[in-house]
Every structure is written in C-alpha cells, then in structure tokens.
XYZ file of C-alpha atoms in Angstrom:
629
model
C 66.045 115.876 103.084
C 66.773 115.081 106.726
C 63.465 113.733 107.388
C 63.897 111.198 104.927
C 64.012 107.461 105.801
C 66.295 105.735 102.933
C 67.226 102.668 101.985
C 70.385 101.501 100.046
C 72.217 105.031 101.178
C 75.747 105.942 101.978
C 77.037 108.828 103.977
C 79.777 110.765 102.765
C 81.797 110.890 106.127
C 80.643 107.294 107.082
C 80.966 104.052 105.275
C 77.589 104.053 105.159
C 74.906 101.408 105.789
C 72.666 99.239 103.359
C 69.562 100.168 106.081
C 69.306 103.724 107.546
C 66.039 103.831 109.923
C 64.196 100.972 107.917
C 60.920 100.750 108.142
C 58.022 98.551 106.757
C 56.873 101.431 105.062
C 59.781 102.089 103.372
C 59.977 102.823 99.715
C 61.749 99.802 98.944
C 59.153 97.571 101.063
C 55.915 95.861 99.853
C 54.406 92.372 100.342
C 54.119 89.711 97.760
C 51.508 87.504 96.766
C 49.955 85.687 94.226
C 46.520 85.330 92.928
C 44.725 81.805 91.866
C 45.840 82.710 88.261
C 49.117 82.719 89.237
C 49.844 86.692 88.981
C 52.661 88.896 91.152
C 51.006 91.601 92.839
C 52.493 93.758 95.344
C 50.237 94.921 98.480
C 50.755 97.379 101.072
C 47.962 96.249 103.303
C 45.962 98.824 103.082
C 42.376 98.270 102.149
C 42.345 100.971 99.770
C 45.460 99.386 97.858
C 46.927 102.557 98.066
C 50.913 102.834 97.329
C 53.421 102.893 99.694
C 54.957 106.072 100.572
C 58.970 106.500 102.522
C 58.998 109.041 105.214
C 59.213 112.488 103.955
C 58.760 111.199 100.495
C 55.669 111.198 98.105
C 56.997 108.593 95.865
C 55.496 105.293 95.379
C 58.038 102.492 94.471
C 57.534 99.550 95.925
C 53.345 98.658 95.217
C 53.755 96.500 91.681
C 51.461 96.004 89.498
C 50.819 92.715 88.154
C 53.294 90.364 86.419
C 51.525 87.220 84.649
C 53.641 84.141 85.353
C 52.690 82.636 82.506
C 53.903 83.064 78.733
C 52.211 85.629 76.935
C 52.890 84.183 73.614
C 51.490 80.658 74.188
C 48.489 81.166 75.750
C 45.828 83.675 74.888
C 44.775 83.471 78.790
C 44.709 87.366 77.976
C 41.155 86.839 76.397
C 39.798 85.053 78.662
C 37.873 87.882 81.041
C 37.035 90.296 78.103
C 33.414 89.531 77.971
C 33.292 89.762 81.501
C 34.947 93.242 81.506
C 33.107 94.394 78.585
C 29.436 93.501 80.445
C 31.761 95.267 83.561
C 32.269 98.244 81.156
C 28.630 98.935 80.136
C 27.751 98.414 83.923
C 29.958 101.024 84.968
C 29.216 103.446 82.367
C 25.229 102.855 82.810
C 25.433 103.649 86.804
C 28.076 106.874 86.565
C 29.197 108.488 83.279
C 32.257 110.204 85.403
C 35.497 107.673 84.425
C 37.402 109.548 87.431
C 34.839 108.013 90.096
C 35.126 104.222 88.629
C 36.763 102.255 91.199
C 37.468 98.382 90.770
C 38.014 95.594 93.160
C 41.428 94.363 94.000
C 40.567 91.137 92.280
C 39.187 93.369 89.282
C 42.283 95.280 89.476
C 44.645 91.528 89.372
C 42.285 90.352 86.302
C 42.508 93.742 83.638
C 46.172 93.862 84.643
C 47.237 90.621 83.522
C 45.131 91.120 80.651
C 46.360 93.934 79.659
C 49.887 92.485 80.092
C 49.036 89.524 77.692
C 47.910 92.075 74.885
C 50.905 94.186 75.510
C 53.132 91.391 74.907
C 51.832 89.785 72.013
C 51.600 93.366 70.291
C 47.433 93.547 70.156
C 47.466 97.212 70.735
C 43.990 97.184 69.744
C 42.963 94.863 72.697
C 45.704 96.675 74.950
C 43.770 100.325 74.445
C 40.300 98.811 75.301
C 41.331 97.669 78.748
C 42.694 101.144 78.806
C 39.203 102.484 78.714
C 37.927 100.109 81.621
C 40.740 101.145 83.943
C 40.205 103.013 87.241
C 42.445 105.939 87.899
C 44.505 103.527 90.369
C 44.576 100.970 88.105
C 45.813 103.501 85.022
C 48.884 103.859 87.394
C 49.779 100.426 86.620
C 48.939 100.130 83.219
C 51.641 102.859 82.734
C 54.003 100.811 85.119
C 53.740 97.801 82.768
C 54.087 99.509 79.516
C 57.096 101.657 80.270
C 58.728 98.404 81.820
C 58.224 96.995 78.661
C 60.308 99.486 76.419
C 63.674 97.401 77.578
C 62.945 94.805 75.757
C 62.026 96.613 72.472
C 63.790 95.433 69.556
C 62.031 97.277 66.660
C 61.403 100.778 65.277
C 57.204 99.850 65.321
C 57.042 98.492 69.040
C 58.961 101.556 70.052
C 55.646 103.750 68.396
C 53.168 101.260 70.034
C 54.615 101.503 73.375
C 54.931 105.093 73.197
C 51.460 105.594 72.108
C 49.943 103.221 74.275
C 51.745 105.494 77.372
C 49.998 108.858 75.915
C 46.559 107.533 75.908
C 47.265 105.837 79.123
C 48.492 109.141 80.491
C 45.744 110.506 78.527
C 43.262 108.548 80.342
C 44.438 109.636 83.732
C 47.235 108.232 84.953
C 49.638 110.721 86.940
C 51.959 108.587 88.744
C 54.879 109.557 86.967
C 57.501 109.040 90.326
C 56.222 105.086 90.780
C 56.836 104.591 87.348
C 60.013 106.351 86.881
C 61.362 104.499 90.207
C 60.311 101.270 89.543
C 61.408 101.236 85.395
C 64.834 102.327 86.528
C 65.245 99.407 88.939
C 63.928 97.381 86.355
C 66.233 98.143 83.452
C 69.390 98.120 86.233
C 68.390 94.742 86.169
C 68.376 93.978 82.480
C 71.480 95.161 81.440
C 73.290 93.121 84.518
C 71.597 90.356 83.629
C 72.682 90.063 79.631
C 75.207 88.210 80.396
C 76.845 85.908 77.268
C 78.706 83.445 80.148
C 76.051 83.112 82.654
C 72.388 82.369 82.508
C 69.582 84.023 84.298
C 69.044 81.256 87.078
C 73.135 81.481 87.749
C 72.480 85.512 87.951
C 69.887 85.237 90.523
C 71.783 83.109 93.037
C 74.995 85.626 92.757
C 72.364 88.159 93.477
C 71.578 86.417 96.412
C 74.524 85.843 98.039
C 75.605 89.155 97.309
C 72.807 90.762 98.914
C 73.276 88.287 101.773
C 77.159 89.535 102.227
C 76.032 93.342 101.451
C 73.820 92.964 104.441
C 76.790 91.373 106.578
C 78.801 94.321 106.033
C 76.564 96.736 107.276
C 75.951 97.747 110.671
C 72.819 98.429 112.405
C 70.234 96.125 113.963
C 70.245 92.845 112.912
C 66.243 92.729 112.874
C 65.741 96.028 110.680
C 68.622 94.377 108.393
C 66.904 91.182 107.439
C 63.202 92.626 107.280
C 65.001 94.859 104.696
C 67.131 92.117 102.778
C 63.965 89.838 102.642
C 61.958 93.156 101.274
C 64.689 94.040 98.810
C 64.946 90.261 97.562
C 61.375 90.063 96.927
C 61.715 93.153 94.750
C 64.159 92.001 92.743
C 62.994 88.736 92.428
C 59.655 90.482 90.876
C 62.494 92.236 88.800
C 64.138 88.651 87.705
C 60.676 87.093 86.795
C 59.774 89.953 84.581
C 63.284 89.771 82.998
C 62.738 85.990 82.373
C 58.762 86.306 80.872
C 60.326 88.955 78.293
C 63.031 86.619 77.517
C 61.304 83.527 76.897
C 59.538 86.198 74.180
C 62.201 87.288 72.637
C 63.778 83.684 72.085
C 60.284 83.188 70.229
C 61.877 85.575 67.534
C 65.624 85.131 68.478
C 67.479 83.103 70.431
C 69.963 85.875 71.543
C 70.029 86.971 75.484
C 71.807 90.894 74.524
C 70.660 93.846 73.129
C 72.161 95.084 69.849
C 72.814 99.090 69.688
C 69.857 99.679 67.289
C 67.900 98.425 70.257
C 69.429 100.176 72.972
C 68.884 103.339 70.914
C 65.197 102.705 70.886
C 64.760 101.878 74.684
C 66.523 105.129 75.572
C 64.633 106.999 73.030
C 61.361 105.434 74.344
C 62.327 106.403 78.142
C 63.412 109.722 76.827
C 60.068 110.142 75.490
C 58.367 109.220 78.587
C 60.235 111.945 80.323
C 59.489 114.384 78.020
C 55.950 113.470 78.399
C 56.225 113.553 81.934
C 57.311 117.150 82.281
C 57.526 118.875 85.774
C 55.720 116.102 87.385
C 58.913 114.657 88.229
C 60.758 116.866 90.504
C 64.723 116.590 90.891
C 64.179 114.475 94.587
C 62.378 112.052 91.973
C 65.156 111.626 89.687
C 67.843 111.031 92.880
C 65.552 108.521 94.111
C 65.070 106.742 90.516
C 68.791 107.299 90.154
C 69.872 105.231 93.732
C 67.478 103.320 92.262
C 68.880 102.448 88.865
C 72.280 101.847 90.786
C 71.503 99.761 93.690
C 70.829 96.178 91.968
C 74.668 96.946 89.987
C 76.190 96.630 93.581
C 74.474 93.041 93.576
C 75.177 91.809 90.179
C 78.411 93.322 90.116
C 80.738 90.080 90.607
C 78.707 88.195 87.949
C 79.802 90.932 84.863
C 81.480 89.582 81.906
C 84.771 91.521 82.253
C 84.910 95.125 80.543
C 80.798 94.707 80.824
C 81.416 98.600 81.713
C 82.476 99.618 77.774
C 79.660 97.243 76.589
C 76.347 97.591 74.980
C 74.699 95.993 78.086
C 76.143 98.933 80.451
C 75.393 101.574 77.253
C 71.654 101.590 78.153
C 72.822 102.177 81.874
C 74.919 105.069 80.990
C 72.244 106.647 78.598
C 69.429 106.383 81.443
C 71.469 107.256 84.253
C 72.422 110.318 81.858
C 69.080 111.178 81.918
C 68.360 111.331 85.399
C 71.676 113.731 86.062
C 69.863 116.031 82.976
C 66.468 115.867 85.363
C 68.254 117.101 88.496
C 69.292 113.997 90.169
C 72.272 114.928 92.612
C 73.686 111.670 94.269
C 75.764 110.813 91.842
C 78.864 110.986 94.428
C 76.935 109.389 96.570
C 76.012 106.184 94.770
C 79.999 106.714 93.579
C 80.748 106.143 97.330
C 78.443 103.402 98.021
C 79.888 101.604 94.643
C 83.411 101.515 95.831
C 82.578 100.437 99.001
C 81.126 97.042 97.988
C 83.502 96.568 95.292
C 80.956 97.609 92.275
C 84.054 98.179 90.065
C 81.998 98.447 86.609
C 79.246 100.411 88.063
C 81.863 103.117 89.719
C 83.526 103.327 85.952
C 79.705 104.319 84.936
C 79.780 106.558 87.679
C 83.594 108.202 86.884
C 81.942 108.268 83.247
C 78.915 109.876 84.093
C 80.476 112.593 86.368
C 83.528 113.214 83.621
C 80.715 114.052 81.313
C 78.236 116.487 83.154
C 81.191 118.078 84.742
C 80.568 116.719 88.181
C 82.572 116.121 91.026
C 83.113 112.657 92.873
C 85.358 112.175 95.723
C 87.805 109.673 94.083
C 90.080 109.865 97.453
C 87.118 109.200 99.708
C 86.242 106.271 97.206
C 90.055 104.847 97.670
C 89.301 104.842 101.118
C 85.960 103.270 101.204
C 87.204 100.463 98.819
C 90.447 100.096 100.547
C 88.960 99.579 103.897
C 86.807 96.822 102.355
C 89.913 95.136 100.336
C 88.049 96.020 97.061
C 91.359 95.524 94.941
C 89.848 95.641 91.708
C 88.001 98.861 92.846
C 91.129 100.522 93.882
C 92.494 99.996 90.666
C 89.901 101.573 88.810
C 89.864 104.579 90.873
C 93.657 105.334 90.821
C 93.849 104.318 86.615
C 90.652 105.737 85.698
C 89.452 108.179 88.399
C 93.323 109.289 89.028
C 93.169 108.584 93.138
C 96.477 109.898 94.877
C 96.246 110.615 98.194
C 97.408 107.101 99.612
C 98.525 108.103 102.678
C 94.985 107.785 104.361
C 94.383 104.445 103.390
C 97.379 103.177 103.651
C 97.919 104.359 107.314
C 94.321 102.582 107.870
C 95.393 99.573 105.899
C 98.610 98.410 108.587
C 96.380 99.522 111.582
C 94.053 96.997 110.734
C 97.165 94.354 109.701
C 95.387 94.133 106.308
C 99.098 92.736 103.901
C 97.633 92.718 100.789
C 96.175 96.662 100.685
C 99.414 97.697 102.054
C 101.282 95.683 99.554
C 98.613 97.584 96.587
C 99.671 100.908 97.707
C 103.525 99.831 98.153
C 103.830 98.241 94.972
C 101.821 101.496 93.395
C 104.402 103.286 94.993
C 104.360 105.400 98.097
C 106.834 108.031 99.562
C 109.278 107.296 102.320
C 107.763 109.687 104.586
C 104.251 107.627 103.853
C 106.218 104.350 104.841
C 107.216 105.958 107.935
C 104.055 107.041 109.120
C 102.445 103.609 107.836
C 105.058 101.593 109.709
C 104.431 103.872 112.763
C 101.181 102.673 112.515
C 101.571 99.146 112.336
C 103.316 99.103 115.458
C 101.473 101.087 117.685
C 98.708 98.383 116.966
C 101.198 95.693 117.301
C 100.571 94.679 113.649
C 104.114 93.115 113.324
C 103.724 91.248 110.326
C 103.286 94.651 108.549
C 105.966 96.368 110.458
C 108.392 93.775 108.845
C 107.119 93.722 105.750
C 107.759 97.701 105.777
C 110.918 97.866 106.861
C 112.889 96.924 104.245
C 110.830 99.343 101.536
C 112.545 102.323 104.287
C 116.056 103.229 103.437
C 117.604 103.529 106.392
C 118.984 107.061 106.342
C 115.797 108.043 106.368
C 114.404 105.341 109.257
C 117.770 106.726 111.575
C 116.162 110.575 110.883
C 113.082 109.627 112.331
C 114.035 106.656 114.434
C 113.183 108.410 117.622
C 109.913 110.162 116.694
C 109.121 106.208 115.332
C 109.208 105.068 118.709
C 107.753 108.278 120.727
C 104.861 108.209 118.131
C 103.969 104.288 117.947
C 103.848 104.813 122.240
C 102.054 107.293 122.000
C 99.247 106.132 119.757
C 99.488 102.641 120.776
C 96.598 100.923 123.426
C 98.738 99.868 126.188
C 100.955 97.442 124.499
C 104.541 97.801 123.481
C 104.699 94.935 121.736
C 105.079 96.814 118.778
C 108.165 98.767 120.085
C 109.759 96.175 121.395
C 109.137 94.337 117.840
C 111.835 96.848 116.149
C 114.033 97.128 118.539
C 114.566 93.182 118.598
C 114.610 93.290 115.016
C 117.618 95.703 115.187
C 115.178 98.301 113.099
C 118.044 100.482 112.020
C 120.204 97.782 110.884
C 122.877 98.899 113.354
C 123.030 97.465 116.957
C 124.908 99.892 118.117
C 122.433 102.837 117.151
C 119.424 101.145 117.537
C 120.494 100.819 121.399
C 121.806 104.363 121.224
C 117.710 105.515 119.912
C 116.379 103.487 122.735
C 119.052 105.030 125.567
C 118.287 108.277 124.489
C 114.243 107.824 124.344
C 114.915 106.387 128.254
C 117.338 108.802 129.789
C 114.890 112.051 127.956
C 113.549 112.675 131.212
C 112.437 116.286 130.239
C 110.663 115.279 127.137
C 107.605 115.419 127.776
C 106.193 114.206 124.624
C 107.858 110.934 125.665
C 104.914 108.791 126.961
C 105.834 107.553 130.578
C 105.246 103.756 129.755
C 107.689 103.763 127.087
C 110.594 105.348 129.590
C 109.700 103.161 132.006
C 110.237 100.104 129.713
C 113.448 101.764 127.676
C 114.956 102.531 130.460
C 114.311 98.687 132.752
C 114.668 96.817 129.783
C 116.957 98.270 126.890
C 118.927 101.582 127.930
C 123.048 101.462 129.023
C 121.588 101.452 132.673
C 120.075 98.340 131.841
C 123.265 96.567 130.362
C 125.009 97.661 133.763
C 122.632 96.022 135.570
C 122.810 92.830 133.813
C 127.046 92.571 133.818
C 126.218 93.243 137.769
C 123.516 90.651 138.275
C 125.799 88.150 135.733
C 128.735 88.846 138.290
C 126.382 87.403 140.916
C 125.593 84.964 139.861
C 128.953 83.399 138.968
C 129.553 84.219 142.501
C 127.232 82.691 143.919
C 127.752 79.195 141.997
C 131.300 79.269 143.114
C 130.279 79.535 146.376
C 127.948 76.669 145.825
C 130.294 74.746 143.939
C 133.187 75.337 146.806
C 131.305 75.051 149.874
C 127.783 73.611 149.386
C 126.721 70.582 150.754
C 125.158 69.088 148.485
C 125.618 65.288 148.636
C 126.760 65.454 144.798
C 129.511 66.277 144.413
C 129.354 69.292 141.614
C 133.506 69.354 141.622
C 133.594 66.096 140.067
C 131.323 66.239 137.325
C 132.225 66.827 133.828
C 133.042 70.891 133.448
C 130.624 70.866 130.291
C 127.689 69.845 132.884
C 128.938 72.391 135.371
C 128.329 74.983 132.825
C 125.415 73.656 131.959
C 124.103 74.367 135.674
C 125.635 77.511 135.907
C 123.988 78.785 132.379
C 121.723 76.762 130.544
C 118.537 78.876 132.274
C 119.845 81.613 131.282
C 120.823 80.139 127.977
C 117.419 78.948 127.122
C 115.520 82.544 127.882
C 117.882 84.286 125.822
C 116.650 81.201 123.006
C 113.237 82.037 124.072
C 113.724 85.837 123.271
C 114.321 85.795 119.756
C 114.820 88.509 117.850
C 118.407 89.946 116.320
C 119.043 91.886 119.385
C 118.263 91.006 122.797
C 117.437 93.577 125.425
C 120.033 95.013 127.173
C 119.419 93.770 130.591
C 119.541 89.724 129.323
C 122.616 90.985 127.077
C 124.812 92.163 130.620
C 123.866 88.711 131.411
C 124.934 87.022 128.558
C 128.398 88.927 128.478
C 129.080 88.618 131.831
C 128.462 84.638 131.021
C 130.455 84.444 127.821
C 133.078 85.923 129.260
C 133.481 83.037 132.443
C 133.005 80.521 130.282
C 135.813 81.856 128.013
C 137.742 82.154 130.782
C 138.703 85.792 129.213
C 136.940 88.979 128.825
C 134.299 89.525 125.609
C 133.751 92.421 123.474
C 131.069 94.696 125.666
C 129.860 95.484 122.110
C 129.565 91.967 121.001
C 125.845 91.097 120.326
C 123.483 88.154 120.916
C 124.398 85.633 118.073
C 128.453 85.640 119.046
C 127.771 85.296 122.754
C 125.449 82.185 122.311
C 127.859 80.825 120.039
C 130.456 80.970 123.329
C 127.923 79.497 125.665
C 126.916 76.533 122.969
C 130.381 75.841 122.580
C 130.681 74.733 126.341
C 127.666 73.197 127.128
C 126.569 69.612 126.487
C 124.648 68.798 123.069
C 121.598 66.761 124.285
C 120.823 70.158 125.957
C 121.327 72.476 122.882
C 118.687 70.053 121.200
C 115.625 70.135 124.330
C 112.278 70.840 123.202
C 112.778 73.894 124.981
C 115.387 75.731 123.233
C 113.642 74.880 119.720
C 113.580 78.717 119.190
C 115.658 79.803 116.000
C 119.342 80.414 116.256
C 119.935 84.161 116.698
C-alpha cells in the first residue's frame, strides 16, 4: 500500500500527520454545491460526474449523493417531478429497452435523488421503488448511498425490512458500488453516535468539531497550503455529515422527542448494516474495510472533547463498537493504527473502543507506543486510560521525553504513578542536559540520595555529554548542593575535573569543573582574596587619594574593600557557590574577622561575617535583592 495517498493516517514510528501527500483528488476531497432546490451534492468536476478516486485506491468516498435541505415530513416536495419522470421513463424506455445504457443529466440526477430521499423518509416504499426503476446505473450508486445512510436512524422492526429490501432491489437493479457506500455510511454513523449527546445539542457539537479540527490541523506538520485545502475538504464532509444528522432528527422528534438511540434500535441498525455486508459479499475487499474503518474513526478524534463522560460504555458508542466489529471480521487491519492516531490527539473514549475492540479479536495494539504518543501531546486523560485499561508500563520513554521538553505536569503523571529510582536518575539526567531546571528540582527530592551519590558522577558526565553546549544544567546541581552534602558534592565535581584520562569526560565540562568548582579552583580564589587585601592596604597606607580612607568609619572601609565582591556572591545564588568566588569569600571573612575561618565553612556563614561588618543601607541596594543564601 505504498502507493497510496491517505488522509487522516498515522505512522507507527512517527507521530504521524493529519495530511500525508494531500491531494485534491484525495478520497476525502469533493466540492460542494447546491442546486436551486436547495439540495447537497458533491462534484468532482468531471463532466462525466464520475467519483473520485485516492491514488492507488479504487474507492469512491468523497462524491455524495444528494441530501434535501428541506424536511421530508412537511412537505411532499418529493412529488413534485413524478409526472415529469414518469413521461422521462416512457421516453427512455421507447428510444432503448437496455436499462444499463440509460444515462441522466446531472440536473436529472439532483431531481430523482431528492425525490427519492423524500419517499425514503416518509416510509412510501412504493414511491421509493419506482424511482428505483428510472435510475441510471450512476445514479443507482446513490440511491444505495442514501438508503444504507438511513438505517442509523431506524427505530422499528418494519423500517429495518423496508430499508433492507429497498437495498436488494436497488442492488438488484444495478448498483455495484459497494466501497462508496461502505466508506461513506461508516463516516456517517461515526457521526451519529458522537453526536447523541444528552448535555449538548447538535449546533454546540458542530462548533467543538470545528475547533477541534482547526487544533488537529495545528498539530500536524507538513505544508501549511496542503493542510488547509484538506481541513476545508474534511469540514465540508462532515458538515454534509451534520446536516444529514439534523434532517433525520427533526424526523424522529415528529414521533419522539428523544435525541439517543435505545438498544432495541441499535440492534436493528447493526443488523441492517450486517445485512448489507452480507449482501455485499467479496465486493468489498479487506483494503475496503481499513479504509471504511479509518473512516468510521476519524470524526471520534473531532468530537471527542464534547462526550458525555463514560460515553465509551454507552449505548451511543455500542453501535460504534458493533460496526467497527464488523469491519475487523471483513479484514480491516489498522486497528493499531487508528489506536495510535487516537492517543495522540487525546481521543480517550475512542482508544477504550479501540483497547475493546483489539481485547476481543485477539489483536495487538502498541499500548507503550500509545503512552508515548499521548504523553508527548499532554493527553492526561489518555494516559490514564492506557496505563488502567490498556495496562501501559514502560514509563521510562516518556518520561525521559517529558523533562527534555520541561513539560511538569507529564513528569509529575508518571512520578505520582510511580517510577523507579534508576528512571528518576536518567529523567533528571535529562532535564539537565537541556537545562530544564525547573524539572531538575522538582526531581531531586523524589531521589534518595544514596542512590543520587552512586551515580553522582555518571549524572554529571552524562547531562555534558548529551547536553547542546550549555552547562547551565550542571552548574544548576552543583549550586543546589545536589547531594545534600557540600563537602561531596565538591568532592564529585574535583574528581570529574582532575579525571584527565577519562575520556568519556566531555572536554567542556573539565574545562569548567576544573576553572570554576575543583580544589584548584578554591586555591586560586584564597590566592587572588590575599591580593586583594594587599593591595587595599597598600591603597589605604600609601595612596594619594585626597580622601582620606584612614579616617572614615571602618564599616565603610569594609564596605570598599568587599561589598563588590559581596554583591556577586548575592548575585550567584544557589546553596553553594563555586569554588573560585568561595577562596574569595574565605579569604574575606577571615580579614574582616580579624581571625582565620573554617576552609570548610560554606557560602551562607561567610556572608553572614561580611554582613555583619558592612553598613546596612548597602545590605538593602537594589542590587543585592538576590535571596539570602
């Protein structure tokens, strides 16, 4: 099937796209317009008003027949051309006695379908089966299109035997186009059962459908030209799909006001479609029952956020589940792949359908490839369903995805579900070597830390190595004191920056251990400290300045000596501070003490010394507005 063009398809190993090689002759595509008596009809173009065809594919989907806007009980508009057509009848039959070479106009075609719509709906069988006899072999096609549409909205036992017996001696008659009508019936009664909805009404449905195409179409990627000639195609389909819904309903609230099936009358639209696939035979092929299948699913990825909850253990979904049933029994084979494209866009009722389905013919769905897809797209709801009722375990995957992309509240799904501490690891690895700190912290804590000090090192060498450039990451835990000791967490980063044989140690990440946080880097910041105090004595002792520096207040004299260096240390953050600025800051504390400090003492004790001694209007500058370490 790689010649095939298809629409609403997704790839196993992809995410998948709404549009894959669109084209206007797609199966899915058709132009709309209306006649002066105000009918739907769907044209390709073609003079010939022949159907359209996808690449690599026979079946016809997208050429309609016609819909009569108008309500068939009210108005007997159905009558109005029958004299006309029975004078066209004799005509016919009086210039070639062969029914197979009749051929009508396309305006003949629009008239005898809407009549024979208006007798189908207002039960006059009798009326229905003479515009049978008047029907070209095209226009047969249609006639069966109608009828079988017409079997989802059956309510009793004797319109379930007039429908089916008005499709034999249609078929009877001629018509063959089993794969149009299959196709299109399926789309159809997709649409039905999402649309019975007790809390919304049918004009509420239709804008959700809308917008949810519109969004579906965002998703995807591809060209943006091919995507919106395809979303204006597929809207105009299911439009016809939500017009036809509404003509049948204003009928049936001319018997009943309800806007649901009962399970008597699910039971007879099954058994009527069952029938039409029995009649049907081996003109429908198993490539025509995966079509009518992606078919039958598609418009649940649309309606899917306007469900009344548990819509999936319903009646409404029962007639989805009994003709999606049959199509599996007829050789469809996408089921995983429709599974796929469900959890992707969040479809969480139709994937239970699916999990039901598959669970019941023994098929296989990829449940962990589902996570994925729906986890990538922050379908919550969806990943729910998949790990309670499709039993989805492997988190790792989309977990490790989840903090690459910074995305809190999957990661917070899968570490509330519960992961394992080696998962954490590898998640939290993640998270920094794409500098996704938010997630780094909110993983640390769900480590214990024997297990964090194990793997401390391969943490680091792993988030360098993966990372894009940035250490931002890196430098994120060690600031953060990541192994809740300072003392080892300056130990991992020595050891990471004096490994000079270790080659699995990216260069970068030496480099900046060893400048920036390694014991050679503490050295180097007591030295430059020492310095600098000698320096300012020197200045204080011998400079001169015109102000005198002896004479003012020591607190000030500190403040000159240290407050830069106070105020970058402020500007760090963090509970550790690099090595390098921490030389500095002991080599500070311990002048301003006027006695030695604790080598081992750590940022928030030393900036406690150096606050002490300098003036308050400074400790309260814009500038050193960072929180206290």
């Amino acid at each position: 099937m790689e010649s095939e063009k298809k629409i609403l398809m997704v790839d196993e190993n992809d995410c998948g796209d709404l549009v894959k090689d669109c084209k206007p002759e797609d199966i899915l595509c058709s132009e709309i317009v209306m006649d002066e008596n105000g009918v739907l009809w769907y044209v390709d173009g073609n003079d010939g008003f022949e159907g359209e065809k996808g690449d690599g594919s026979n079946v016809v989907f997208a050429r309609e027949a016609p819909l009569s806007t108008k309500d068939p009980l009210t108005s007997k508009d159905y009558s109005c051309g029958t004299n006309k057509f029975r004078l066209m009848e004799s005509e016919i039959r009086r210039k070639d006695k062969n029914k197979q070479e009749k051929k009508l106009s396309r305006k003949d075609r629009i008239e005898l379908g809407r009549l024979f719509q208006g007798a189908l709906s207002s039960q006059d069988l009798e009326l229905a089966e003479n515009f049978i006899l008047l029907a070209d072999p095209q226009t047969l096609n249609d006639l069966l299109c109608i009828t079988l549409d017409s079997i989802w909205f059956l309510t009793t036992r004797q319109e379930l035997n007039g429908v089916i017996g008005m499709i034999k001696k249609i078929v009877a008659n001629g018509a063959n186009d089993f794969t149009r009508a299959t196709l299109r019936t399926s789309f159809l009664a997709s649409c039905v059962s999402a649309c019975q909805s007790k809390t919304m009404s049918l004009a509420d449905t239709v804008g959700i459908m809308a917008q949810r195409l519109h969004e579906r179409l965002r998703e995807c990627h591809g060209d943006e030209v091919l995507k919106a000639e395809a979303g204006v195609k597929v809207q105009k389909f299911t439009d016809w799909a939500l017009k036809c819904i509404g003509i049948h309903s204003r009928c049936r609230k001319d018997r009943d006001r309800r806007n649901y099936s009962t399970i008597f009358e699910v039971q007879l639209q099954l058994s009527a479609f069952k029938s039409f696939l029995d009649l049907a035979g081996n003109s429908l092929t198993g490539k025509d029952f995966t079509e009518a299948f992606d078919a039958a699913c598609f418009p649940l990825t649309l309606f899917s956020s306007s469900f009344d909850p548990g819509w999936a253990f319903g009646i409404s979904a029962t007639v989805i589940q009994g003709l999606l049933g049959m199509l599996v029994e007829g050789g469809a084979d996408n089921v995983n792949q429709c599974f796929l494209e469900a959890s992707r866009f969040g479809s969480t009722e139709l994937v239970r359908i699916l999990l039901q389905i598959a669970q019941r013919n023994s098929l296989d769905v990829d449940v962990e490839l589902a996570l994925g897809f729906a986890s990538h797209h922050c379908k919550i709801g969806t990943m729910e369903c998949l790990v309670e009722e499709g039993n989805a375990g492997a988190f790792l995957g989309p977990l490790l995805r989840a903090a690459e992309r910074g995305c809190m509240q999957v990661v917070q799904w899968f570490v509330d579900r519960g992961c394992r501490d080696m998962e954490l690891c590898i998640a939290l690895t993640a998270s920094v070597a794409s500098s996704q700190v938010g997630i780094a912290a909110y993983l640390l804590p769900c480590i214990p830390e024997h297990v964090l000090s194990a793997l401390s090192i391969e943490i680091l060498k792993a988030a360098a190595e993966r990372s894009s450039g940035s250490l931002a990451g890196v430098e994120f835990l060690l600031r953060n004191n990541f192994l809740g000791d300072p003392v080892a967490t300056y130990a991992v980063a020595d050891s990471i920056a004096e490994s000079s044989d270790d080659e699995a140690v990216a260069p970068d990440l030496r480099a900046f251990l060893k400048e920036h946080w390694s014991e050679a880097a503490f050295a180097e910041g007591l030295n430059y400290g020492q310095n600098h105090f000698v320096n300012f004595m020197r200045i204080l002792r011998r400079g001169d300045s015109p102000i005198c520096l002896r004479d003012l207040p020591p607190s000030l004299v500190m403040a000159i000596a240290y407050l830069s260096l106070y105020r970058e240390c402020r500007k760090a953050g963090g509970l550790l501070l690099p090595q390098k600025l921490r030389g500095q800051l002991v080599e500070a504390a311990s002048k301003v003490a006027g006695r030695p400090v604790d080598k081992n003492s750590q940022a928030g004790d030393l900036m406690a010394v150096l606050e002490h001694h300098l003036p308050t209007f400074f400790l309260q500058s814009p500038t050193t507005t960072s929180p206290p370490l």
